[in-house]
Coordinates of N, CA and C in Angstrom, one line a residue:
X1450 N -8.4 11.6 -7.2 CA -7.6 12.3 -8.2 C -7.7 13.8 -7.9
X1451 N -8.9 14.3 -7.7 CA -9.1 15.7 -7.5 C -8.4 16.2 -6.2
X1452 N -8.4 15.3 -5.2 CA -7.7 15.7 -3.9 C -6.2 15.8 -4.1
X1453 N -5.6 14.9 -4.8 CA -4.2 14.9 -5.1 C -3.8 16.1 -6.0
X1454 N -4.6 16.3 -7.0 CA -4.4 17.5 -7.9 C -4.5 18.8 -7.2
X1455 N -5.5 18.9 -6.3 CA -5.7 20.1 -5.5 C -4.6 20.5 -4.7
X1456 N -3.8 19.5 -4.2 CA -2.7 19.7 -3.3 C -1.4 20.0 -4.0
X1457 N -1.4 20.0 -5.4 CA -0.3 20.3 -6.2 C 0.9 19.4 -5.9
X1458 N 0.7 18.2 -5.6 CA 1.8 17.2 -5.5 C 2.5 17.0 -6.8
X1459 N 3.8 16.9 -6.8 CA 4.5 16.5 -8.0 C 4.7 15.0 -8.0
X1460 N 4.0 14.3 -8.9 CA 4.1 12.9 -8.9 C 5.0 12.4 -10.0
X1461 N 5.8 11.4 -9.6 CA 6.6 10.7 -10.7 C 5.7 9.7 -11.3
X1462 N 5.6 8.5 -10.6 CA 4.7 7.5 -11.0 C 3.7 7.2 -9.9
X1463 N 2.5 6.8 -10.3 CA 1.5 6.3 -9.3 C 1.6 4.8 -9.4
X1464 N 2.0 4.2 -8.3 CA 2.2 2.7 -8.2 C 0.9 2.0 -7.9
X1465 N 0.4 1.2 -8.8 CA -0.9 0.5 -8.6 C -0.6 -1.0 -8.3
X1466 N -1.5 -1.6 -7.5 CA -1.3 -3.0 -7.2 C -1.5 -4.0 -8.3
X1467 N -1.0 -5.1 -8.1 CA -0.9 -6.2 -9.1 C -2.2 -6.5 -9.8
X1468 N -3.3 -6.3 -9.1 CA -4.6 -6.6 -9.7 C -5.3 -5.4 -10.3
X1469 N -4.6 -4.3 -10.5 CA -5.2 -3.1 -11.1 C -5.4 -3.3 -12.6
X1470 N -4.9 -4.3 -13.2 CA -5.1 -4.6 -14.6 C -6.2 -5.6 -14.8
X1471 N -6.9 -6.0 -13.8 CA -8.0 -7.0 -13.9 C -9.3 -6.3 -14.2
X1472 N -9.9 -6.8 -15.3 CA -11.1 -6.1 -15.7 C -12.3 -6.4 -14.7
X1473 N -13.0 -5.4 -14.4 CA -14.1 -5.5 -13.5 C -15.4 -5.2 -14.2
X1474 N -16.5 -5.9 -13.9 CA -17.8 -5.6 -14.5 C -18.3 -4.3 -13.9
X1475 N -18.7 -3.4 -14.8 CA -19.2 -2.1 -14.4 C -20.6 -1.9 -14.7
X1476 N -21.2 -0.8 -14.4 CA -22.6 -0.5 -14.7 C -22.8 -0.4 -16.2
X1477 N -21.9 0.4 -16.9 CA -22.1 0.6 -18.3 C -21.0 0.0 -19.1
X1478 N -19.8 -0.1 -18.6 CA -18.7 -0.7 -19.3 C -17.8 -1.4 -18.4
X1479 N -17.0 -2.4 -18.9 CA -16.1 -3.1 -18.1 C -14.7 -2.5 -18.3
X1480 N -14.1 -2.1 -17.2 CA -12.8 -1.4 -17.2 C -12.0 -2.0 -16.0
X1481 N -10.7 -1.8 -16.2 CA -9.8 -2.2 -15.1 C -9.7 -0.9 -14.2
X1482 N -9.3 -1.1 -12.9 CA -9.0 0.1 -12.1 C -8.0 1.0 -12.7
X1483 N -7.0 0.4 -13.3 CA -5.9 1.2 -14.0 C -6.5 2.0 -15.1
X1484 N -7.4 1.5 -15.9 CA -8.0 2.2 -17.0 C -8.9 3.3 -16.5
X1485 N -9.6 3.1 -15.4 CA -10.4 4.1 -14.8 C -9.6 5.3 -14.3
X1486 N -8.5 4.9 -13.6 CA -7.5 6.0 -13.2 C -7.0 6.8 -14.3
X1487 N -6.6 6.0 -15.4 CA -6.0 6.7 -16.6 C -7.0 7.7 -17.2
X1488 N -8.3 7.3 -17.2 CA -9.3 8.2 -17.7 C -9.5 9.4 -16.8
X1489 N -9.4 9.2 -15.5 CA -9.6 10.3 -14.6 C -8.4 11.2 -14.5
X1490 N -7.2 10.6 -14.7 CA -6.0 11.4 -14.5 C -5.0 11.1 -15.7
X1491 N -5.4 11.5 -16.9 CA -4.5 11.2 -18.0 C -3.1 11.9 -17.9
X1492 N -3.0 12.8 -17.0 CA -1.7 13.5 -16.8 C -0.8 12.7 -15.8
X1493 N -1.3 11.6 -15.2 CA -0.5 10.8 -14.3 C 0.2 9.7 -15.1
X1494 N 1.3 9.2 -14.6 CA 1.9 8.0 -15.1 C 1.8 6.9 -14.1
X1495 N 1.4 5.7 -14.6 CA 1.1 4.5 -13.7 C 2.2 3.4 -13.9
X1496 N 2.5 2.8 -12.8 CA 3.4 1.6 -12.8 C 2.7 0.5 -12.0
X1497 N 2.5 -0.6 -12.7 CA 1.9 -1.8 -12.1 C 3.0 -2.5 -11.3
X1498 N 2.7 -2.7 -10.0 CA 3.7 -3.5 -9.1 C 3.2 -4.9 -9.1
X1499 N 4.0 -5.9 -9.5 CA 3.6 -7.3 -9.5 C 3.2 -7.8 -8.2
X1500 N 2.4 -8.8 -8.1 CA 2.0 -9.5 -6.9 C 3.2 -10.1 -6.2
X1501 N 3.4 -9.9 -4.9 CA 4.5 -10.5 -4.2 C 4.2 -12.0 -4.1
X1502 N 5.3 -12.8 -4.4 CA 5.1 -14.3 -4.3 C 5.1 -14.8 -2.8
X1503 N 5.5 -13.9 -1.9 CA 5.7 -14.4 -0.5 C 5.3 -13.2 0.4
X1504 N 4.2 -13.3 1.1 CA 3.7 -12.2 2.0 C 4.7 -12.0 3.2
X1505 N 5.3 -13.0 3.7 CA 6.3 -12.9 4.8 C 7.5 -12.1 4.3
X1506 N 7.9 -12.4 3.1 CA 9.1 -11.6 2.5 C 8.7 -10.1 2.3
X1507 N 7.4 -9.9 1.9 CA 7.0 -8.5 1.7 C 6.9 -7.8 3.0
X1508 N 6.6 -8.4 4.1 CA 6.6 -7.8 5.4 C 8.0 -7.5 5.8
X1509 N 8.9 -8.4 5.6 CA 10.3 -8.1 5.9 C 10.8 -6.9 5.1
X1510 N 10.5 -6.9 3.8 CA 10.8 -5.7 2.9 C 10.3 -4.4 3.5
X1511 N 9.1 -4.5 4.0 CA 8.5 -3.2 4.6 C 9.3 -2.7 5.8
X1512 N 9.8 -3.7 6.5 CA 10.6 -3.3 7.7 C 11.9 -2.5 7.3
X1513 N 12.5 -2.9 6.2 CA 13.7 -2.2 5.7 C 13.3 -0.9 5.0
X1514 N 12.1 -0.8 4.6 CA 11.6 0.5 4.0 C 11.2 1.5 5.0
X1515 N 10.7 1.1 6.2 CA 10.3 2.0 7.2 C 11.3 3.1 7.5
X1516 N 12.6 2.8 7.7 CA 13.6 3.9 8.1 C 13.7 4.9 7.0
X1517 N 13.3 4.6 5.8 CA 13.4 5.6 4.7 C 12.3 6.6 4.6
X1518 N 11.3 6.3 5.5 CA 10.0 7.1 5.5 C 10.0 8.1 6.6
X1519 N 9.3 9.2 6.3 CA 8.9 10.2 7.3 C 7.4 10.2 7.4
X1520 N 6.8 10.2 8.6 CA 5.4 10.2 8.8 C 5.0 11.5 9.5
X1521 N 4.0 12.2 8.9 CA 3.4 13.3 9.6 C 2.3 12.7 10.5
X1522 N 2.6 12.8 11.8 CA 1.7 12.1 12.8 C 0.2 12.5 12.6
X1523 N 0.0 13.7 12.3 CA -1.4 14.1 12.2 C -2.1 13.7 10.9
X1524 N -1.4 14.0 9.8 CA -1.9 13.6 8.5 C -1.9 12.1 8.2
X1525 N -1.1 11.4 8.9 CA -1.0 9.9 8.7 C -1.6 9.1 9.8
X1526 N -2.3 9.8 10.7 CA -2.8 9.0 11.9 C -3.7 7.8 11.5
X1527 N -4.5 7.9 10.5 CA -5.3 6.8 10.1 C -4.4 5.6 9.6
X1528 N -3.5 6.0 8.7 CA -2.6 5.0 8.1 C -1.7 4.3 9.2
X1529 N -1.2 5.1 10.1 CA -0.4 4.6 11.2 C -1.2 3.7 12.1
X1530 N -2.4 4.0 12.4 CA -3.3 3.2 13.2 C -3.5 1.8 12.5
X1531 N -3.8 1.9 11.2 CA -4.0 0.6 10.4 C -2.7 -0.2 10.5
X1532 N -1.5 0.4 10.4 CA -0.3 -0.4 10.5 C -0.1 -1.0 11.9
X1533 N -0.5 -0.2 12.9 CA -0.4 -0.7 14.3 C -1.3 -1.9 14.5
X1534 N -2.4 -1.9 13.8 CA -3.4 -3.0 14.0 C -3.3 -4.1 13.0
X1535 N -2.3 -4.1 12.2 CA -2.0 -5.2 11.3 C -1.5 -6.4 12.1
X1536 N -2.2 -7.5 12.0 CA -1.9 -8.7 12.9 C -1.9 -10.0 12.1
X1537 N -1.3 -10.9 12.8 CA -1.3 -12.3 12.3 C -2.7 -12.9 12.5
X1538 N -3.0 -13.9 11.7 CA -4.3 -14.6 11.9 C -4.1 -15.8 12.8
X1539 N -5.0 -15.9 13.8 CA -5.0 -17.0 14.7 C -5.5 -18.3 14.1
X1540 N -4.8 -19.4 14.3 CA -5.3 -20.7 13.8 C -6.1 -21.3 14.9
X1541 N -7.4 -21.3 14.8 CA -8.3 -21.8 15.9 C -8.2 -23.3 16.1
X1542 N -7.9 -24.0 15.0 CA -7.7 -25.5 15.1 C -6.5 -25.9 16.0
X1543 N -5.4 -25.2 15.7 CA -4.1 -25.6 16.4 C -3.9 -24.7 17.6
X1544 N -4.5 -23.5 17.7 CA -4.2 -22.6 18.8 C -3.0 -21.8 18.6
X1545 N -2.3 -22.0 17.5 CA -1.1 -21.2 17.1 C -1.5 -20.1 16.2
X1546 N -0.4 -19.6 15.5 CA -0.6 -18.5 14.6 C -0.4 -18.9 13.2
X1547 N -1.1 -18.4 12.3 CA -0.9 -18.7 10.9 C 0.3 -17.8 10.4
X1548 N 0.9 -18.2 9.3 CA 2.0 -17.4 8.8 C 1.6 -16.2 8.0
X1549 N 0.3 -16.1 7.7 CA -0.3 -15.0 7.0 C -1.0 -14.0 7.9
X1550 N -1.1 -12.8 7.5 CA -1.9 -11.8 8.3 C -3.4 -12.0 8.2
X1551 N -4.1 -11.5 9.2 CA -5.5 -11.4 9.2 C -5.9 -10.5 8.1
X1552 N -7.0 -10.8 7.3 CA -7.4 -10.0 6.3 C -8.6 -9.2 6.8
X1553 N -8.4 -7.9 6.9 CA -9.5 -7.0 7.4 C -9.2 -5.6 6.9
X1554 N -9.9 -4.6 7.4 CA -9.7 -3.2 6.9 C -8.2 -2.7 7.2
X1555 N -7.6 -3.2 8.3 CA -6.3 -2.8 8.6 C -5.3 -3.4 7.6
X1556 N -5.5 -4.7 7.2 CA -4.6 -5.3 6.3 C -4.6 -4.6 4.9
X1557 N -5.8 -4.0 4.5 CA -5.8 -3.3 3.2 C -4.9 -2.2 3.2
X1558 N -4.8 -1.4 4.3 CA -3.9 -0.2 4.4 C -2.5 -0.7 4.5
X1559 N -2.3 -1.7 5.3 CA -0.9 -2.3 5.4 C -0.4 -2.9 4.1
X1560 N -1.3 -3.5 3.4 CA -0.9 -4.0 2.0 C -0.5 -2.9 1.1
X1561 N -1.1 -1.8 1.2 CA -0.7 -0.7 0.4 C 0.7 -0.2 0.7
X1562 N 1.0 -0.2 2.0 CA 2.4 0.1 2.4 C 3.4 -0.9 2.0
X1563 N 3.0 -2.2 2.1 CA 3.8 -3.3 1.6 C 4.1 -3.2 0.1
X1564 N 3.0 -2.8 -0.6 CA 3.2 -2.6 -2.1 C 4.2 -1.5 -2.4
X1565 N 4.2 -0.4 -1.6 CA 5.2 0.6 -1.8 C 6.6 0.1 -1.5
X1566 N 6.8 -0.7 -0.4 CA 8.1 -1.2 -0.1 C 8.6 -2.2 -1.1
X1567 N 7.6 -3.0 -1.7 CA 8.0 -3.9 -2.8 C 8.4 -3.1 -4.0
X1568 N 7.8 -2.0 -4.3 CA 8.2 -1.2 -5.5 C 9.6 -0.7 -5.2
X1569 N 9.9 -0.3 -4.0 CA 11.3 0.2 -3.7 C 12.3 -0.9 -3.8
X1570 N 11.9 -2.1 -3.3 CA 12.8 -3.3 -3.4 C 13.1 -3.7 -4.8
X1571 N 12.1 -3.4 -5.7 CA 12.3 -3.7 -7.1 C 12.9 -2.6 -7.9
X1572 N 13.4 -1.6 -7.2 CA 14.0 -0.4 -7.8 C 13.1 0.3 -8.8
X1573 N 11.8 0.3 -8.5 CA 10.8 1.0 -9.4 C 10.8 2.5 -9.1
X1574 N 11.2 2.9 -7.9 CA 11.2 4.3 -7.6 C 12.3 5.0 -8.4
X1575 N 13.5 4.5 -8.4 CA 14.6 5.1 -9.2 C 15.1 6.4 -8.7
X1576 N 14.9 6.7 -7.4 CA 15.4 7.9 -6.8 C 16.6 7.7 -5.8
X1577 N 17.1 6.5 -5.7 CA 18.3 6.3 -4.8 C 17.8 6.2 -3.4
X1578 N 18.7 6.4 -2.4 CA 18.3 6.2 -1.0 C 17.9 7.5 -0.4
X1579 N 16.7 7.9 -0.7 CA 16.2 9.1 -0.1 C 14.8 8.8 0.5
X1580 N 14.3 9.6 1.4 CA 13.0 9.4 1.9 C 11.9 9.6 0.9
X1581 N 10.8 9.0 1.1 CA 9.7 9.1 0.1 C 8.4 9.7 0.8
X1582 N 7.6 10.4 0.1 CA 6.3 10.8 0.6 C 5.3 10.0 -0.2
X1583 N 4.5 9.2 0.5 CA 3.6 8.3 -0.2 C 2.2 8.8 0.2
X1584 N 1.3 8.7 -0.7 CA -0.1 9.1 -0.4 C -1.0 8.6 -1.5
X1585 N -2.1 9.3 -1.6 CA -3.0 9.0 -2.7 C -3.9 7.8 -2.4
X1586 N -3.2 6.6 -2.5 CA -4.0 5.3 -2.4 C -4.7 5.2 -1.0
X1587 N -4.0 5.7 0.0 CA -4.6 5.6 1.4 C -5.3 6.8 1.8
X1588 N -5.3 7.9 1.1 CA -5.8 9.2 1.6 C -5.0 9.8 2.7
X1589 N -3.8 9.3 2.8 CA -2.8 9.9 3.8 C -1.5 10.1 3.2
X1590 N -0.7 10.9 3.8 CA 0.7 11.1 3.4 C 1.5 10.1 4.2
X1591 N 1.9 9.0 3.6 CA 2.7 8.1 4.4 C 4.2 8.5 4.3
X1592 N 4.8 8.4 5.2 CA 6.2 8.8 5.1 C 6.9 8.4 6.4
X1593 N 8.8 8.1 9.0 CA 9.1 7.2 10.0 C 8.4 7.6 11.3
X1594 N 8.8 7.5 12.3 CA 8.2 7.9 13.5 C 7.5 6.9 14.3
X1595 N 7.4 5.7 13.8 CA 6.8 4.6 14.6 C 7.3 3.3 14.2
X1596 N 7.2 2.2 15.0 CA 7.6 0.9 14.6 C 6.6 -0.1 14.9
X1597 N 6.0 -0.8 13.9 CA 4.9 -1.7 14.1 C 5.4 -3.1 14.5
X1598 N 6.7 -3.3 14.8 CA 7.2 -4.7 15.0 C 6.3 -5.6 16.0
X1599 N 5.7 -5.1 17.0 CA 4.9 -6.0 17.9 C 3.8 -6.7 17.1
X1600 N 3.2 -6.0 16.1 CA 2.1 -6.6 15.4 C 2.6 -7.2 14.1
X1601 N 3.8 -7.0 13.6 CA 4.3 -7.6 12.4 C 5.4 -8.6 12.7
X1602 N 5.3 -9.2 13.8 CA 6.4 -10.1 14.3 C 6.2 -11.5 13.6
X1603 N 6.7 -11.6 12.3 CA 6.5 -12.8 11.6 C 7.8 -13.6 11.6

């Protein structure tokens, strides 16, 4: 929150993932991640993005979202690298590929990007067909300039 505020970004809504309203046991009190953020940033507005019913569909949505984005190669290098390393999971029993991605540190960043594309597909952005600058959740400014199709070939 401090980092985003320090940069003087103008935020419309901060889109939080589907599980941000799940209560977590804390040291002194039980709060949801959304409640924690609301306490830290009462001047921000939050929009919960529902869980996608189909991961493969979410990946397809992210491909249509990519052309709307501009990426700063330097500021986004970590996020870009995570997207490049987003991969399918190997099925060791059959030797083939599973229909779902491998869950690792790279999938966490990729899921954040998928979440943004889902918000766009649901018309939660409300800004029409313009490019977006995304950040905050990944510590990077996500925004085109690369194509992860070799690793997102579902």
